[in-house]
Coordinates of C-alpha atoms and ligand atoms in Angstrom, one line a residue:
X250 CA 0.0 0.0 0.0
X251 CA 2.8 2.3 1.1
X252 CA 4.7 1.4 -2.1
X253 CA 1.7 2.3 -4.3
X254 CA 1.4 5.7 -2.6
X255 CA 5.1 6.3 -3.1
X256 CA 4.9 5.4 -6.8
X257 CA 1.9 7.8 -7.2
X258 CA 3.8 10.7 -5.6
X259 CA 6.8 10.0 -7.8
X260 CA 4.7 9.9 -11.0
X261 CA 2.9 13.1 -10.0
X262 CA 6.3 14.8 -9.3
X263 CA 7.7 13.8 -12.7
X264 CA 4.5 15.0 -14.4
X265 CA 4.7 18.3 -12.6
X266 CA 8.4 18.8 -13.6
X267 CA 7.6 17.9 -17.3
X268 CA 4.6 20.2 -17.2
X269 CA 6.7 23.1 -15.9
X270 CA 9.4 22.5 -18.6
X271 CA 6.7 22.4 -21.3
X272 CA 5.2 25.6 -20.1
X273 CA 8.6 27.4 -20.0
X274 CA 9.5 26.1 -23.5
X275 CA 6.2 27.3 -24.9
X276 CA 6.8 30.7 -23.4
X277 CA 10.3 30.9 -24.9
X278 CA 9.7 29.7 -28.4
X279 CA 9.1 32.2 -31.2
X280 CA 5.4 32.7 -31.4
X281 CA 3.2 32.5 -34.5
X282 CA 1.8 35.9 -35.4
X283 CA -1.8 35.0 -34.3
X284 CA -0.6 33.9 -30.9
X285 CA 1.7 36.9 -30.7
X286 CA -1.1 39.2 -31.4
X287 CA -3.2 37.8 -28.6
X288 CA -0.4 37.9 -26.2
X289 CA 0.5 41.4 -27.2
X290 CA -3.0 42.6 -26.6
X291 CA -3.0 41.0 -23.2
X292 CA 0.2 42.7 -22.3
X293 CA -0.8 46.1 -23.6
X294 CA -3.3 46.6 -20.9
X295 CA -0.6 46.4 -18.3
X296 CA 2.4 48.0 -19.8
X297 CA 1.5 49.8 -23.1
X298 CA 3.1 47.2 -25.2
X299 CA 6.5 46.6 -23.8
X300 CA 7.1 43.5 -21.8
X301 CA 10.5 43.0 -20.2
X302 CA 12.0 39.7 -19.3
X303 CA 15.4 39.8 -17.7
X304 CA 18.1 39.5 -20.2
X305 CA 15.9 40.0 -23.2
X306 CA 13.2 42.3 -24.6
X307 CA 9.9 41.7 -26.3
X308 CA 8.6 44.5 -28.3
X309 CA 5.1 44.8 -29.5
X310 CA 4.4 46.9 -32.5
X311 CA 1.5 46.8 -34.8
X312 CA 0.1 43.8 -32.9
X313 CA 3.1 41.7 -33.8
X314 CA 5.9 40.6 -31.6
X315 CA 9.2 41.6 -33.1
X316 CA 11.8 38.8 -32.7
X317 CA 13.6 39.0 -29.3
X318 CA 16.6 41.3 -29.0
X319 CA 19.2 39.8 -26.8
X320 CA 21.1 41.9 -24.5
X321 CA 24.0 39.5 -24.9
X322 CA 26.1 38.8 -21.9
X323 CA 25.1 42.1 -20.3
X324 CA 23.8 41.8 -16.8
X325 CA 21.4 44.6 -16.3
X326 CA 20.6 44.0 -12.6
X327 CA 24.2 43.8 -11.7
X328 CA 25.0 47.0 -13.7
X329 CA 22.4 49.0 -12.0
X330 CA 22.7 47.6 -8.5
X331 CA 26.4 48.3 -8.2
X332 CA 25.8 52.0 -8.3
X333 CA 22.7 52.8 -6.2
X334 CA 22.2 55.9 -4.1
X335 CA 23.4 55.5 -0.5
X336 CA 20.7 56.0 2.1
X337 CA 20.8 59.6 3.3
X338 CA 22.5 61.0 0.1
X339 CA 20.9 63.9 -1.7
X340 CA 19.3 62.3 -4.8
X341 CA 19.9 65.5 -6.8
X342 CA 23.5 66.1 -5.9
X343 CA 25.4 64.2 -8.6
X344 CA 23.2 64.5 -11.6
X345 CA 20.9 67.5 -11.0
X346 CA 17.9 65.2 -11.3
X347 CA 16.3 62.8 -8.9
X348 CA 18.5 59.8 -9.5
X349 CA 16.5 57.8 -7.0
X350 CA 13.4 58.0 -9.1
X351 CA 15.4 57.2 -12.2
X352 CA 16.9 54.1 -10.6
X353 CA 13.5 53.0 -9.4
X354 CA 12.4 52.8 -13.1
X355 CA 15.3 50.5 -14.0
X356 CA 16.6 49.8 -17.5
X357 CA 13.4 50.4 -19.4
X358 CA 9.7 51.3 -19.1
X359 CA 6.7 51.9 -21.3
X360 CA 6.0 55.5 -22.3
X361 CA 3.0 57.1 -23.9
X362 CA 3.1 57.5 -27.6
X363 CA 2.9 61.3 -27.7
X364 CA 2.6 61.8 -31.4
X365 CA -0.3 63.3 -33.3
X366 CA -2.7 60.3 -34.1
X367 CA -2.1 60.8 -37.8
X368 CA 1.5 60.0 -37.4
X369 CA 0.7 56.3 -36.8
X370 CA -0.6 55.9 -40.3
X371 CA 2.4 57.5 -42.0
X372 CA 4.4 55.2 -44.2
X373 CA 8.1 55.2 -44.9
X374 CA 10.4 53.6 -47.5
X375 CA 10.8 49.9 -47.0
X376 CA 14.5 50.4 -47.7
X377 CA 16.0 53.1 -45.5
X378 CA 19.7 53.6 -44.8
X379 CA 21.0 52.6 -41.4
X380 CA 22.4 55.0 -38.8
X381 CA 25.2 55.2 -36.2
X382 CA 23.9 56.5 -33.0
X383 CA 26.3 58.7 -31.1
X384 CA 25.9 59.3 -27.4
X385 CA 28.5 61.3 -25.5
X386 CA 28.4 61.5 -21.7
X387 CA 30.3 62.6 -18.7
X388 CA 29.4 61.0 -15.4
X389 CA 25.8 60.1 -16.5
X390 CA 23.7 58.1 -14.1
X391 CA 23.7 54.4 -15.0
X392 CA 19.9 54.1 -15.1
X393 CA 19.3 57.1 -17.4
X394 CA 22.2 56.0 -19.7
X395 CA 20.9 52.4 -19.9
X396 CA 17.4 53.6 -20.6
X397 CA 18.7 55.7 -23.5
X398 CA 20.4 52.8 -25.0
X399 CA 17.7 50.3 -24.4
X400 CA 14.9 52.6 -25.6
X401 CA 16.8 52.9 -28.9
X402 CA 17.1 49.1 -29.2
X403 CA 13.4 48.6 -28.3
X404 CA 11.8 51.3 -30.4
X405 CA 13.9 51.3 -33.6
X406 CA 13.6 48.9 -36.5
X407 CA 16.7 46.8 -35.9
X408 CA 17.9 47.1 -39.5
X409 CA 18.1 50.9 -39.1
X410 CA 20.5 50.8 -36.1
X411 CA 23.9 50.0 -37.4
X412 CA 25.6 50.6 -34.0
X413 CA 25.4 52.7 -30.9
X414 CA 28.6 54.5 -30.2
X415 CA 29.1 55.6 -26.6
X416 CA 31.8 58.2 -26.0
X417 CA 32.7 58.2 -22.3
X418 CA 34.1 61.7 -21.8
X419 CA 36.5 60.7 -19.1
X420 CA 33.8 59.8 -16.5
X421 CA 35.1 58.8 -13.1
X422 CA 34.1 55.1 -13.5
X423 CA 35.2 53.6 -16.9
X424 CA 32.8 50.6 -16.2
X425 CA 29.7 52.9 -16.7
X426 CA 30.6 52.6 -20.4
X427 CA 32.6 49.4 -20.7
X428 CA 29.9 47.2 -19.2
X429 CA 27.4 48.5 -21.7
X430 CA 29.6 47.3 -24.6
X431 CA 28.4 43.8 -23.8
X432 CA 25.1 44.6 -25.4
X433 CA 25.2 43.7 -29.1
X434 CA 25.7 46.8 -31.4
X435 CA 27.0 48.9 -28.5
X436 CA 30.5 50.2 -28.7
X437 CA 32.4 52.2 -26.1
X438 CA 35.1 54.8 -26.7
X439 CA 36.7 56.4 -23.7
X440 CA 38.4 59.7 -23.8
X441 CA 41.8 59.8 -22.0
X442 CA 41.0 63.3 -20.8
X443 CA 37.9 65.5 -20.6
X444 CA 37.1 66.9 -24.0
X445 CA 33.6 68.3 -23.7
X446 CA 30.7 67.2 -25.7
X447 CA 31.8 68.9 -29.0
X448 CA 35.1 67.1 -29.5
X449 CA 33.5 63.9 -28.1
X450 CA 30.8 63.9 -30.7
X451 CA 33.4 64.5 -33.5
X452 CA 35.3 61.5 -32.2
X453 CA 32.1 59.5 -32.3
X454 CA 31.3 60.7 -35.9
X455 CA 34.8 59.8 -37.0
X456 CA 34.4 56.3 -35.7
X457 CA 30.9 55.8 -37.2
X458 CA 30.4 53.3 -40.0
X459 CA 26.9 54.1 -41.1
X460 CA 26.1 56.7 -43.7
X461 CA 23.8 58.6 -41.4
X462 CA 24.6 60.0 -38.0
X463 CA 22.2 60.3 -35.1
X464 CA 23.1 62.2 -32.0
X465 CA 21.5 61.8 -28.6
X466 CA 22.0 63.1 -25.1
X467 CA 22.8 60.4 -22.5
X468 CA 19.5 60.9 -20.6
X469 CA 16.9 60.3 -23.3
X470 CA 14.1 57.9 -24.0
X471 CA 13.1 57.6 -27.6
X472 CA 9.5 57.1 -28.5
X473 CA 7.6 54.9 -30.9
X474 CA 8.9 55.0 -34.5
X475 CA 11.1 58.0 -33.7
X476 CA 13.8 57.0 -36.2
X477 CA 12.0 56.4 -39.5
X478 CA 10.7 59.9 -40.1
X479 CA 14.1 61.4 -39.6
X480 CA 16.0 59.0 -41.8
X481 CA 13.4 59.3 -44.5
X482 CA 13.8 63.1 -44.6
X483 CA 17.6 62.9 -44.7
X484 CA 17.4 60.1 -47.4
X485 CA 15.2 62.4 -49.6
X486 CA 17.6 65.3 -49.2
X487 CA 21.0 64.8 -47.6
X488 CA 21.3 68.6 -46.8
X489 CA 18.5 68.4 -44.3
X490 CA 19.4 68.3 -40.7
X491 CA 16.4 67.0 -38.7
X492 CA 15.4 66.9 -35.1
X493 CA 12.5 65.3 -33.2
X494 CA 10.1 67.1 -31.0
X495 CA 11.8 66.9 -27.6
X496 CA 9.4 65.7 -25.0
X497 CA 10.1 66.4 -21.3
X498 CA 11.1 63.8 -18.8
X499 CA 10.5 65.4 -15.3
X500 CA 13.8 65.8 -13.4
X501 CA 11.8 65.2 -10.2
X502 CA 9.6 62.2 -10.8
X503 CA 10.6 61.1 -14.3
X504 CA 7.1 61.4 -15.6
X505 CA 7.2 61.5 -19.5
X506 CA 5.4 64.6 -20.7
X507 CA 4.4 65.5 -24.2
X508 CA 5.9 68.8 -25.4
X509 CA 4.0 71.3 -27.5
X510 CA 4.1 70.5 -31.3
X511 CA 3.9 74.3 -32.1
X512 CA 7.4 75.2 -31.1
X513 CA 10.7 75.8 -32.9
X514 CA 14.2 76.9 -31.8
X515 CA 15.1 80.5 -31.5
X516 CA 17.5 82.7 -29.7
X517 CA 18.2 86.3 -28.5
X518 CA 21.2 88.4 -29.2
X519 CA 23.1 87.1 -26.2
X520 CA 23.0 83.7 -28.0
X521 CA 20.7 82.3 -25.4
X522 CA 18.6 79.4 -26.9
X523 CA 14.8 79.4 -26.4
X524 CA 11.8 77.6 -27.6
X525 CA 9.4 79.9 -29.3
X526 CA 6.0 79.7 -31.0
X527 CA 5.9 79.1 -34.7
X528 CA 5.1 82.5 -36.4
X529 CA 1.4 82.8 -36.7
X530 CA 1.4 83.0 -40.6
X531 CA 3.2 79.7 -40.7
X532 CA 0.9 78.2 -38.1
X533 CA -2.1 79.2 -40.2
X534 CA -0.6 77.7 -43.3
X535 CA 0.0 74.3 -41.6
X536 CA -3.0 72.2 -42.6
X537 CA -1.1 69.0 -41.9
X538 CA 0.2 68.5 -38.3
X539 CA 2.6 65.8 -39.5
X540 CA 4.5 68.2 -41.7
X541 CA 8.1 69.3 -40.8
X542 CA 8.6 72.6 -39.0
X543 CA 11.4 74.8 -40.3
X544 CA 13.6 76.0 -37.4
X545 CA 16.2 78.8 -37.3
X546 CA 18.3 76.8 -34.8
X547 CA 18.2 73.4 -33.1
X548 CA 18.4 72.7 -29.4
X549 CA 21.6 70.8 -30.2
X550 CA 21.5 67.5 -28.5
X551 CA 19.2 65.3 -30.7
X552 CA 19.4 65.4 -34.4
X553 CA 20.0 63.3 -37.5
X554 CA 22.4 64.3 -40.3
X555 CA 24.0 62.7 -43.3
X556 CA 27.5 61.7 -42.4
X557 CA 29.2 63.0 -45.6
X558 CA 27.2 66.3 -45.2
X559 CA 28.4 66.5 -41.6
X560 CA 32.0 66.0 -42.7
X561 CA 31.8 68.3 -45.7
X562 CA 30.3 71.1 -43.7
X563 CA 33.2 70.9 -41.2
X564 CA 31.8 68.7 -38.4
X565 CA 31.9 71.0 -35.4
X566 CA 34.2 73.8 -34.3
X567 CA 36.5 71.6 -32.2
X568 CA 38.1 74.5 -30.4
X569 CA 34.8 74.9 -28.5
X570 CA 35.0 73.4 -25.0
X571 CA 32.8 71.4 -22.7
X572 CA 29.3 72.6 -23.4
X573 CA 27.3 75.3 -25.2
X574 CA 27.3 77.4 -28.4
X575 CA 27.9 74.5 -30.8
X576 CA 24.2 74.4 -31.7
X577 CA 24.3 78.0 -32.9
X578 CA 27.5 77.4 -34.8
X579 CA 26.1 74.3 -36.5
X580 CA 22.7 75.9 -37.2
X581 CA 24.1 79.0 -38.8
X582 CA 26.5 76.9 -40.8
X583 CA 23.8 74.5 -42.1
X584 CA 21.5 77.3 -43.2
X585 CA 24.1 79.6 -44.6
X586 CA 26.0 76.9 -46.4
X587 CA 23.2 75.4 -48.4
X588 CA 21.3 73.1 -46.0
X589 CA 18.2 73.4 -43.8
X590 CA 17.0 72.5 -40.3
X591 CA 13.7 71.1 -39.4
X592 CA 11.7 69.6 -36.5
X593 CA 9.7 66.5 -37.4
X594 CA 6.5 66.3 -35.3
X595 CA 6.1 62.5 -36.0
X596 CA 9.4 61.8 -34.2
X597 CA 9.4 62.2 -30.5
X598 CA 12.3 61.8 -28.0
X599 CA 12.1 62.4 -24.3
X600 CA 14.9 64.2 -22.6
X601 CA 15.6 65.2 -18.9
X602 CA 15.9 68.9 -19.0
X603 CA 17.9 70.2 -16.0
X604 CA 18.2 73.5 -14.2
X605 CA 22.0 73.3 -13.6
X606 CA 25.0 71.5 -14.9
X607 CA 25.9 68.6 -12.7
X608 CA 29.5 68.6 -13.9
X609 CA 32.4 71.0 -13.6
X610 CA 33.8 73.3 -16.3
X611 CA 37.6 73.4 -16.0
X612 CA 37.6 77.1 -17.1
X613 CA 34.3 78.0 -15.5
X614 CA 30.8 77.9 -16.9
X615 CA 30.5 81.5 -17.9
X616 CA 33.9 81.9 -19.6
X617 CA 33.3 78.7 -21.5
X618 CA 29.9 79.8 -22.8
X619 CA 31.4 83.1 -23.8
X620 CA 34.3 81.5 -25.5
X621 CA 32.1 79.2 -27.5
X622 CA 29.4 81.7 -28.4
X623 CA 32.0 84.3 -29.2
X624 CA 33.6 81.9 -31.7
X625 CA 30.2 81.3 -33.3
X626 CA 29.5 85.1 -33.5
X627 CA 32.9 86.0 -34.9
X628 CA 32.9 83.4 -37.6
X629 CA 29.2 83.5 -38.7
X630 CA 27.4 86.7 -37.7
X631 CA 29.3 89.3 -39.8
X632 CA 28.2 92.9 -38.8
X633 CA 25.4 91.5 -36.7
X634 CA 27.9 90.3 -34.1
X635 CA 27.8 93.9 -32.6
X636 CA 24.3 93.0 -31.2
X637 CA 25.8 90.0 -29.6
X638 CA 28.4 92.1 -27.9
X639 CA 26.0 94.7 -26.8
X640 CA 23.7 92.0 -25.3
X641 CA 26.7 90.4 -23.7
X642 CA 29.2 93.2 -22.9
X643 CA 31.2 90.9 -20.8
X644 CA 32.2 88.9 -23.9
X645 CA 34.4 91.8 -25.1
X646 CA 38.0 91.2 -24.6
X647 CA 37.6 87.6 -23.5
X648 CA 40.0 85.0 -25.0
X649 CA 38.4 82.8 -27.7
X650 CA 41.3 81.4 -29.6
X651 CA 42.1 81.4 -33.3
X652 CA 39.2 81.2 -35.8
X653 CA 41.4 81.2 -38.9
X654 CA 40.4 77.6 -39.8
X655 CA 36.7 78.2 -39.4
X656 CA 36.8 81.4 -41.4
X657 CA 38.6 79.6 -44.2
X658 CA 36.0 76.8 -44.0
X659 CA 33.2 79.4 -44.5
X660 CA 35.0 80.8 -47.5
X661 CA 35.7 77.4 -49.0
X662 CA 32.1 76.4 -48.7
X663 CA 31.0 79.7 -50.2
X664 CA 28.4 80.3 -47.5
X665 CA 25.8 83.1 -47.6
X666 CA 26.1 86.2 -45.4
X667 CA 24.4 86.4 -42.0
X668 CA 22.1 89.1 -43.5
X669 CA 20.7 86.4 -45.8
X670 CA 20.0 84.2 -42.7
X671 CA 18.3 87.1 -41.0
X672 CA 16.1 87.9 -44.0
X673 CA 15.2 84.4 -45.1
X674 CA 15.5 82.1 -42.0
X675 CA 14.9 84.3 -38.9
X676 CA 13.2 87.6 -39.9
X677 CA 11.4 87.5 -36.6
X678 CA 14.6 88.2 -34.7
X679 CA 14.4 92.0 -34.3
X680 CA 17.5 94.0 -34.8
X681 CA 17.8 96.4 -31.9
X682 CA 19.4 99.2 -33.9
X683 CA 16.5 99.6 -36.2
X684 CA 14.4 100.9 -33.3
X685 CA 17.1 102.5 -31.2
X686 CA 18.8 104.7 -33.7
X687 CA 15.6 106.3 -34.9
X688 CA 14.7 107.6 -31.4
X689 CA 15.7 107.3 -27.8
X690 CA 13.9 108.3 -24.6
X691 CA 15.3 111.5 -23.3
X692 CA 15.0 113.4 -20.0
X693 CA 16.5 116.9 -19.9
X694 CA 20.0 116.5 -21.5
X695 CA 20.2 112.8 -20.6
X696 CA 19.1 109.6 -22.4
X697 CA 17.6 106.4 -21.1
X698 CA 20.1 103.6 -21.6
X699 CA 20.8 100.0 -20.8
X700 CA 23.5 99.3 -18.2
X701 CA 24.0 95.6 -18.3
X702 CA 20.7 94.3 -17.0
X703 CA 19.4 97.5 -15.6
X704 CA 18.3 100.9 -16.8
X705 CA 19.8 104.3 -16.1
X706 CA 20.3 107.8 -17.5
X707 CA 23.4 108.6 -19.4
X708 CA 24.8 111.1 -21.8
X709 CA 23.0 111.0 -25.2
X710 CA 25.4 109.6 -27.7
X711 CA 23.5 109.3 -31.0
X712 CA 24.6 107.5 -34.2
X713 CA 28.2 106.6 -34.6
X714 CA 28.8 106.3 -30.9
X715 CA 30.3 103.1 -29.6
X716 CA 27.1 101.7 -28.1
X717 CA 24.2 103.6 -29.8
X718 CA 21.8 100.7 -29.4
X719 CA 22.2 100.6 -25.6
X720 CA 20.0 103.7 -25.6
X721 CA 16.4 102.7 -25.3
X722 CA 13.9 103.5 -28.0
X723 CA 10.8 105.6 -27.3
X724 CA 8.2 104.4 -29.8
X725 CA 5.0 103.2 -28.0
X726 CA 4.9 99.4 -27.7
X727 CA 8.6 99.4 -28.7
X728 CA 9.9 95.9 -28.1
X729 CA 13.4 96.6 -27.0
X730 CA 12.1 99.1 -24.5
X731 CA 9.7 96.5 -23.2
X732 CA 12.4 93.9 -22.9
X733 CA 14.7 96.2 -20.9
X734 CA 11.9 97.4 -18.7
X735 CA 11.0 93.8 -18.0
X736 CA 14.5 93.0 -16.7
X737 CA 14.5 96.3 -14.9
X738 CA 11.4 96.0 -12.8
X739 CA 8.3 94.1 -13.4
X740 CA 7.3 90.5 -14.2
X741 CA 5.7 89.8 -17.5
X742 CA 3.2 90.5 -19.1
X743 CA 5.0 93.8 -19.7
X744 CA 2.9 96.6 -21.2
X745 CA 4.2 100.2 -21.0
X746 CA 2.2 103.0 -22.4
X747 CA 3.3 106.6 -23.0
X748 CA 0.7 108.9 -21.4
X749 CA 1.5 112.5 -22.2
X750 CA 5.0 112.8 -21.0
X751 CA 5.0 109.9 -18.5
X752 CA 5.6 106.2 -19.2
X753 CA 3.1 104.1 -17.3
X754 CA 3.4 100.4 -16.5
X755 CA -0.1 99.1 -17.3
X756 CA -0.4 96.3 -14.7
X757 CA 0.8 98.3 -11.7
X758 CA -0.3 101.7 -13.0
X759 CA 3.0 103.1 -11.8
X760 CA 5.3 105.4 -13.8
X761 CA 8.9 105.3 -14.8
X762 CA 10.9 107.7 -12.5
X763 CA 14.5 108.8 -12.5
X764 CA 14.2 109.7 -8.8
X765 CA 17.9 109.9 -8.2
X766 CA 19.7 111.4 -11.2
X767 CA 22.4 109.1 -12.6
X768 CA 21.2 106.3 -10.2
X769 CA 19.1 103.3 -11.2
X770 CA 15.5 104.0 -12.3
X771 CA 12.5 103.1 -10.2
X772 CA 8.7 103.1 -10.6
X773 CA 6.6 105.4 -8.6
X774 CA 2.9 106.6 -8.5
X775 CA 2.4 108.7 -11.6
X776 CA 2.9 112.5 -11.3
X777 CA 3.1 113.9 -14.8
X778 CA 4.2 117.3 -13.6
X779 CA 7.4 116.0 -12.0
X780 CA 10.5 116.4 -14.1
X781 CA 11.9 113.0 -13.0
X782 CA 8.9 111.3 -14.6
X783 CA 8.9 113.3 -17.8
X784 CA 10.2 111.6 -20.9
X785 CA 10.4 112.7 -24.5
X786 CA 11.6 110.9 -27.6
X787 CA 14.7 112.3 -29.2
X788 CA 14.8 111.6 -32.9
X789 CA 18.3 110.8 -34.1
X790 CA 19.0 111.3 -37.8
Ligands
UD2_55 C1 21.5 71.3 -24.7 C2 21.6 70.1 -25.6 C3 23.0 69.5 -25.6 C4 23.9 70.5 -26.1 C5 23.8 71.8 -25.2 C6 24.6 72.9 -25.7 C7 19.4 69.0 -26.0 C8 18.4 68.0 -25.5 N1 20.5 69.1 -25.2 O1 22.0 71.1 -23.3 O2 23.1 68.3 -26.4 O3 23.7 70.8 -27.4 O4 22.5 72.2 -25.2 O5 25.9 72.6 -25.8 O6 19.2 69.6 -27.0 N2 28.7 66.0 -21.9 C9 29.9 65.4 -22.2 N3 31.0 66.1 -21.8 C10 30.9 67.3 -21.1 C11 29.7 67.9 -20.9 C12 28.6 67.2 -21.3 O7 30.0 64.4 -22.8 O8 32.0 67.8 -20.8 C13 27.5 65.3 -22.4 C14 26.4 65.1 -21.3 O9 26.6 64.0 -20.5 C15 25.1 65.0 -22.2 C16 25.4 65.9 -23.4 O10 26.8 66.1 -23.4 O11 24.9 63.7 -22.6 C17 24.8 67.2 -23.3 O12 25.0 67.8 -22.0 P1 23.8 68.3 -21.1 O13 22.7 67.3 -21.0 O14 24.3 68.8 -19.8 O15 23.2 69.5 -22.0 P2 21.7 70.1 -22.0 O16 20.7 69.1 -22.3 O17 21.5 71.0 -20.9
MN56 MN1 20.8 67.0 -21.8

């Protein structure tokens, strides 16, 4: 009796083991498309289509499961767990974002498809050229870096990704990069000294083997079908340089947020990059939200460019250091030397925008930015560089190195003048002089003028003086006046209105007052009869 019972238990155990093996085998074997479709739709409810299994990825697109992408010998868990935040440490300290939240998400996650719904039905050439993806980084957090790499592998057609080239810009731990090279297609190049992102990207471009280059920051997550629209546009015309819409990954909680599809890149005369609304006429003319958006400049970090075109146009200005300014230099060069820049709304890439740099600048942040932007202004902006210097007086006299090679490059490429760029690419950028030289605001024998960021009264200088445009224009609704008054006193929206002889701030109802002669200006209750509030335009001919 006892023997029969023992046999029964043994048979049941064997059956259970076999059953388990059969189940696991079923789960691992490549699925037929019908089975895949049903499993994909089951998964979608939980995780928007991506299902992670340690060591491999399953990707669901168009209700099909794409064959598994192996992560090779790469051990994700080990990679991430070796570098976790220590209890009590400030999660913002090292990366200027909340690394604890990033680590919590791990190596991958599902994100919302933020494209316009019409993008999903766009079609692209069956045969597109492949690209080398270049990611430079200095002391990036492991979890953000890994998500950048994995999101590329997960959300790009495998045939389009020739390789992912990581350039480790002399980070403290060489393993951050080296370990990732265990993932198929991922290569790791380490700088022997800190070079900055500009020279690092050039190193990556020189090592690339595909005919198209794709640049990414090291804390991105690419979204559904991000790559095809960009490669298609560059394939059709190799002089196009294209960017995605850059979605926002919150630096606090890592939420993935859709960015507006109505923005393009712009700047002010201090060469400060800003996102700005597409001009209203262009917006009205856009009947198709999937159409490319022409942009005067690109943000700089995420773009696709034909490799031969990148090389022919002179890559980057490699005398620029660490960070900043290279996006203006590249943008001016592309437009002025026969190419174009566009943002493609059907391509979306998330990026963690930060409020400060988490890394050091060997020569200081301000000096480096001035050096880089000054090089861009000196080589590309012709007579318009004077507006850069008046917006950034501290740039004058700062060292910026030799520009001989870049000036020769511009000549060799026979590039158009900056005036052409202003007239054809960025007519919305107002030239301060046009307003300021026609009239300035005067009080007694003194003129209203900009002093760095503030306003004051100074000797009237007129045309031909060294800084004529630092004097502030008087026309009502005058933009440069408004801009200066904004920095001088009151938060936007800024509306100033000339009322008789006084200049009134519409929101507060107060008036501009030179209370203390030669001192900084203030706003006070309006008293039109008081001389210190009385302004008149002086026309300069
Ligand atoms: C924006 C761009 C960035 C670059 C910069 C201007 C986007 C999304 N980002 O700044 O790509 O064009 O404007 O220069 O458009 N890095 C190095 N070595 C360094 C410093 C930085 O490799 O010495 C890496 C860094 O790890 C990152 C990339 O360069 O992957 C860009 O740096 P960032 O993220 O600090 O710049 P960001 O996004 O503020
Ligand atoms: Mn960045």
